[in-house]
XYZ file of C-alpha atoms in Angstrom:
270
model
C 12.800 -29.135 -23.985
C 14.778 -29.483 -27.179
C 11.845 -29.348 -29.640
C 8.496 -27.573 -29.775
C 5.494 -28.122 -32.049
C 7.609 -30.515 -34.113
C 4.660 -30.822 -36.602
C 4.957 -27.194 -37.598
C 6.403 -26.561 -40.982
C 6.654 -22.723 -40.610
C 9.024 -22.914 -37.670
C 12.700 -22.237 -38.749
C 14.257 -25.380 -37.307
C 17.764 -23.962 -37.949
C 17.067 -21.187 -35.430
C 17.845 -22.266 -31.878
C 14.924 -22.629 -29.525
C 14.833 -19.912 -26.933
C 11.592 -21.039 -25.259
C 9.027 -23.753 -25.523
C 6.220 -23.894 -22.930
C 3.689 -26.677 -23.225
C 2.158 -25.577 -19.945
C 2.642 -28.914 -18.132
C 3.372 -26.627 -15.121
C 4.015 -23.035 -14.498
C 7.872 -23.042 -14.720
C 7.511 -20.210 -17.204
C 6.379 -17.849 -14.443
C 3.136 -16.837 -16.022
C 0.798 -14.563 -14.067
C -2.187 -16.412 -12.567
C -5.158 -15.578 -10.347
C -7.936 -12.976 -10.404
C -7.485 -9.399 -11.457
C -10.042 -6.626 -11.763
C -9.338 -3.338 -13.505
C -11.322 -0.450 -14.816
C -11.725 -2.076 -18.320
C -12.574 -5.677 -17.242
C -12.247 -8.659 -14.938
C -9.705 -11.395 -15.503
C -8.780 -14.838 -14.068
C -5.881 -16.850 -15.381
C -4.581 -20.278 -14.410
C -2.086 -22.874 -15.768
C -3.914 -26.245 -15.707
C -4.640 -29.242 -17.993
C -1.562 -28.567 -20.110
C -2.867 -25.102 -21.012
C -2.896 -21.502 -19.948
C -6.584 -20.479 -19.548
C -7.871 -16.895 -19.508
C -11.420 -16.145 -18.340
C -12.269 -12.566 -19.112
C -15.355 -10.204 -19.059
C -14.904 -6.745 -20.634
C -16.492 -3.685 -19.049
C -15.418 -1.636 -22.071
C -13.841 -2.734 -25.348
C -10.152 -3.557 -24.505
C -7.309 -5.907 -24.962
C -5.157 -7.493 -22.310
C -1.796 -9.140 -22.701
C 0.880 -11.066 -20.716
C 4.624 -11.180 -21.359
C 6.658 -14.139 -22.450
C 9.561 -14.271 -19.889
C 12.381 -13.435 -22.314
C 14.548 -10.371 -22.801
C 13.604 -7.839 -25.540
C 14.557 -9.144 -28.968
C 14.809 -7.805 -32.510
C 14.809 -10.767 -34.831
C 12.822 -13.846 -33.718
C 10.169 -16.386 -34.602
C 7.213 -16.640 -32.135
C 4.200 -18.940 -32.253
C 1.387 -20.142 -30.030
C -1.650 -22.426 -30.192
C -4.863 -20.683 -29.285
C -8.448 -21.891 -28.742
C -11.568 -19.762 -27.894
C -13.548 -21.906 -25.766
C -16.351 -19.443 -25.139
C -17.147 -15.849 -25.870
C -18.329 -13.466 -28.696
C -17.434 -14.393 -32.219
C -15.482 -11.264 -32.750
C -13.197 -11.866 -29.745
C -9.667 -11.937 -31.167
C -6.389 -13.312 -29.743
C -2.840 -13.825 -30.812
C 0.581 -12.151 -30.219
C 1.989 -8.721 -29.441
C 5.615 -8.359 -30.413
C 8.423 -5.855 -30.222
C 6.468 -4.547 -27.320
C 8.363 -1.652 -25.670
C 5.558 -0.301 -23.504
C 1.754 0.088 -23.534
C 1.971 2.723 -26.260
C 4.518 1.108 -28.708
C 4.188 -2.427 -30.030
C 2.902 -4.500 -32.939
C -0.068 -6.841 -32.610
C -1.262 -9.788 -34.678
C -4.678 -11.258 -33.826
C -7.294 -13.557 -35.425
C -10.942 -14.316 -34.669
C -13.359 -17.191 -35.148
C -15.054 -15.373 -38.105
C -11.849 -16.421 -39.980
C -10.360 -12.976 -40.040
C -7.018 -11.542 -38.817
C -5.598 -8.091 -38.392
C -2.211 -6.571 -37.878
C -1.787 -3.372 -35.861
C 1.046 -1.009 -35.032
C 0.809 1.170 -31.917
C 3.283 4.006 -31.991
C 3.175 6.725 -29.372
C -0.256 5.410 -28.362
C -1.596 5.930 -31.943
C -3.113 2.814 -33.564
C -2.305 2.230 -37.240
C -3.635 -0.934 -39.022
C -0.774 -2.314 -41.145
C -3.324 -4.835 -42.465
C -7.103 -4.439 -41.790
C -9.357 -7.364 -41.076
C -8.776 -9.928 -43.786
C -10.603 -13.155 -44.404
C -8.439 -16.314 -44.597
C -9.321 -19.965 -45.080
C -6.185 -20.897 -43.004
C -8.110 -20.266 -39.806
C -10.309 -23.143 -38.421
C -13.303 -21.742 -36.500
C -14.037 -23.313 -33.063
C -10.794 -25.247 -32.933
C -7.171 -24.854 -32.056
C -5.171 -22.627 -34.355
C -1.456 -21.863 -34.427
C -0.543 -18.211 -34.930
C 3.043 -17.224 -35.722
C 5.179 -14.296 -36.711
C 8.695 -14.144 -37.904
C 10.629 -10.934 -37.624
C 13.906 -10.243 -39.490
C 14.810 -6.585 -39.351
C 11.893 -4.557 -40.776
C 10.492 -7.644 -42.527
C 7.574 -9.483 -40.919
C 5.906 -12.750 -42.041
C 2.713 -13.932 -40.516
C 1.422 -17.517 -40.371
C -1.849 -19.182 -39.393
C -1.648 -22.969 -39.054
C 1.688 -22.895 -40.929
C 0.190 -21.068 -43.877
C 1.673 -17.677 -44.746
C -1.127 -15.045 -44.656
C 0.725 -11.792 -44.776
C 4.131 -10.314 -45.412
C 4.778 -6.712 -44.340
C 7.684 -4.272 -43.934
C 7.793 -1.618 -41.196
C 10.838 -0.197 -39.395
C 9.077 1.878 -36.635
C 10.039 -0.459 -33.803
C 13.303 -2.486 -33.841
C 13.230 -4.369 -30.628
C 10.841 -5.421 -27.803
C 9.276 -8.400 -25.950
C 6.685 -10.950 -27.038
C 3.322 -11.102 -25.331
C 0.152 -13.229 -25.514
C -2.936 -11.071 -26.203
C -6.770 -11.241 -26.214
C -8.968 -8.463 -27.423
C -12.680 -8.051 -26.452
C -14.998 -5.701 -28.289
C -18.257 -6.865 -26.726
C -18.902 -5.980 -23.114
C -20.474 -7.942 -20.297
C -20.047 -11.245 -22.117
C -17.792 -13.866 -20.603
C -14.974 -15.224 -22.757
C -12.517 -18.038 -22.206
C -9.375 -18.395 -24.341
C -6.814 -21.149 -23.907
C -3.149 -20.852 -24.967
C -0.652 -23.747 -25.417
C 2.788 -24.554 -26.892
C 4.384 -21.126 -26.782
C 7.494 -21.306 -28.997
C 10.181 -18.613 -29.408
C 13.269 -19.072 -31.688
C 16.143 -16.701 -32.209
C 18.445 -16.587 -35.230
C 21.786 -18.302 -34.754
C 24.683 -16.178 -33.578
C 27.500 -16.063 -36.161
C 30.628 -17.554 -34.735
C 33.428 -15.037 -34.395
C 37.078 -15.948 -33.936
C 38.542 -14.085 -31.056
C 41.575 -12.071 -31.910
C 44.594 -12.662 -29.682
C 45.350 -9.913 -27.188
C 48.539 -7.942 -27.502
C 50.369 -9.533 -24.614
C 49.484 -12.982 -26.128
C 50.888 -11.940 -29.424
C 54.096 -10.800 -27.788
C 54.513 -14.070 -25.877
C 53.965 -16.036 -29.111
C 56.396 -13.730 -30.796
C 59.037 -14.613 -28.303
C 58.333 -18.295 -28.708
C 58.067 -18.514 -32.358
C 60.769 -16.026 -33.420
C 63.497 -17.946 -31.742
C 63.083 -20.881 -34.183
C 62.034 -21.274 -37.860
C 58.657 -19.569 -38.183
C 55.585 -21.624 -37.768
C 52.188 -21.172 -39.277
C 50.717 -19.360 -36.215
C 53.676 -16.995 -36.323
C 53.059 -16.128 -39.951
C 49.333 -15.920 -39.533
C 48.858 -13.994 -36.305
C 51.940 -11.975 -35.464
C 52.414 -8.485 -36.757
C 56.007 -8.342 -37.997
C 56.533 -5.152 -36.080
C 56.371 -7.146 -32.853
C 59.090 -9.557 -33.686
C 62.626 -8.910 -32.771
C 64.533 -11.937 -34.059
C 67.583 -13.095 -32.220
C 69.263 -15.600 -34.540
C 69.005 -14.620 -38.224
C 66.389 -17.100 -39.312
C 64.476 -17.109 -42.615
C 61.646 -15.029 -41.048
C 64.211 -12.322 -40.503
C 64.758 -11.974 -44.215
C 61.106 -11.297 -44.723
C 61.012 -8.424 -42.282
C 61.483 -4.808 -43.322
C 65.208 -4.259 -42.610
C 64.596 -1.434 -40.201
C 62.861 -3.861 -37.947
C 65.636 -6.458 -38.020
C 68.047 -6.005 -35.192
C 70.772 -8.529 -35.990
C 74.005 -7.893 -37.732
C 73.572 -10.952 -40.123
C 70.346 -9.567 -41.460
C 70.775 -8.123 -45.001
C 70.910 -4.403 -45.066
C 69.502 -2.356 -47.866
C 71.997 -0.835 -50.307
C 72.968 2.675 -49.488
C 70.918 5.318 -51.227
C 72.681 7.214 -53.982
C 73.550 10.755 -53.070
């Protein structure tokens, strides 16, 4: 897939696409099937071009699943989310720079048109931005949540509208995960995800420096004839040992020239 959510205006199109999953199948390797833990029961499936989560909380909790990419520092991540059923304060969105269950950031929104941004550090939860009302969120419909991280700078979007901009340097790298948070117990909830998009900043092109043995070989080739541009640009003069006295020889420090026709410095006065 060469493009993802092409309608999105918040997506940095100049950043290469690392992942786009429209859930036409489960080639992304997402966990599926039933699961029961001490905090709730869960069942996930990839079907009908979506990733459906059916959840029932035994206690207030959140559950998440990893995007199958290596840990990253700078990135843009986005996902379409729709809560089909469940309590109004059920929230959903993205975890990012997730290192383990005690260290990560989390950006979630709910159908009451609010969103919240958390930081978990050493298992301690700190709200970076508490529940905030936004008209960018559309209740009972699909919404696209996105976060862009560049160093300690974070920008948050809902439906391509910037809703928050924060700075925090506690966590520098980690994975991206989809997340759902349930605060009401014993109430079934269904949340659908679609069009997961991850972009990474372009890698600056770096010109490889020639290795020393290549330099010496070029030196032997170029220093036997009038100097060429590669010789002038790449070859340290200390590597050249000119054979015939060519013009390049005149440019070398005379102690490096080993040819009788090379000009010698005048003798130092005593």
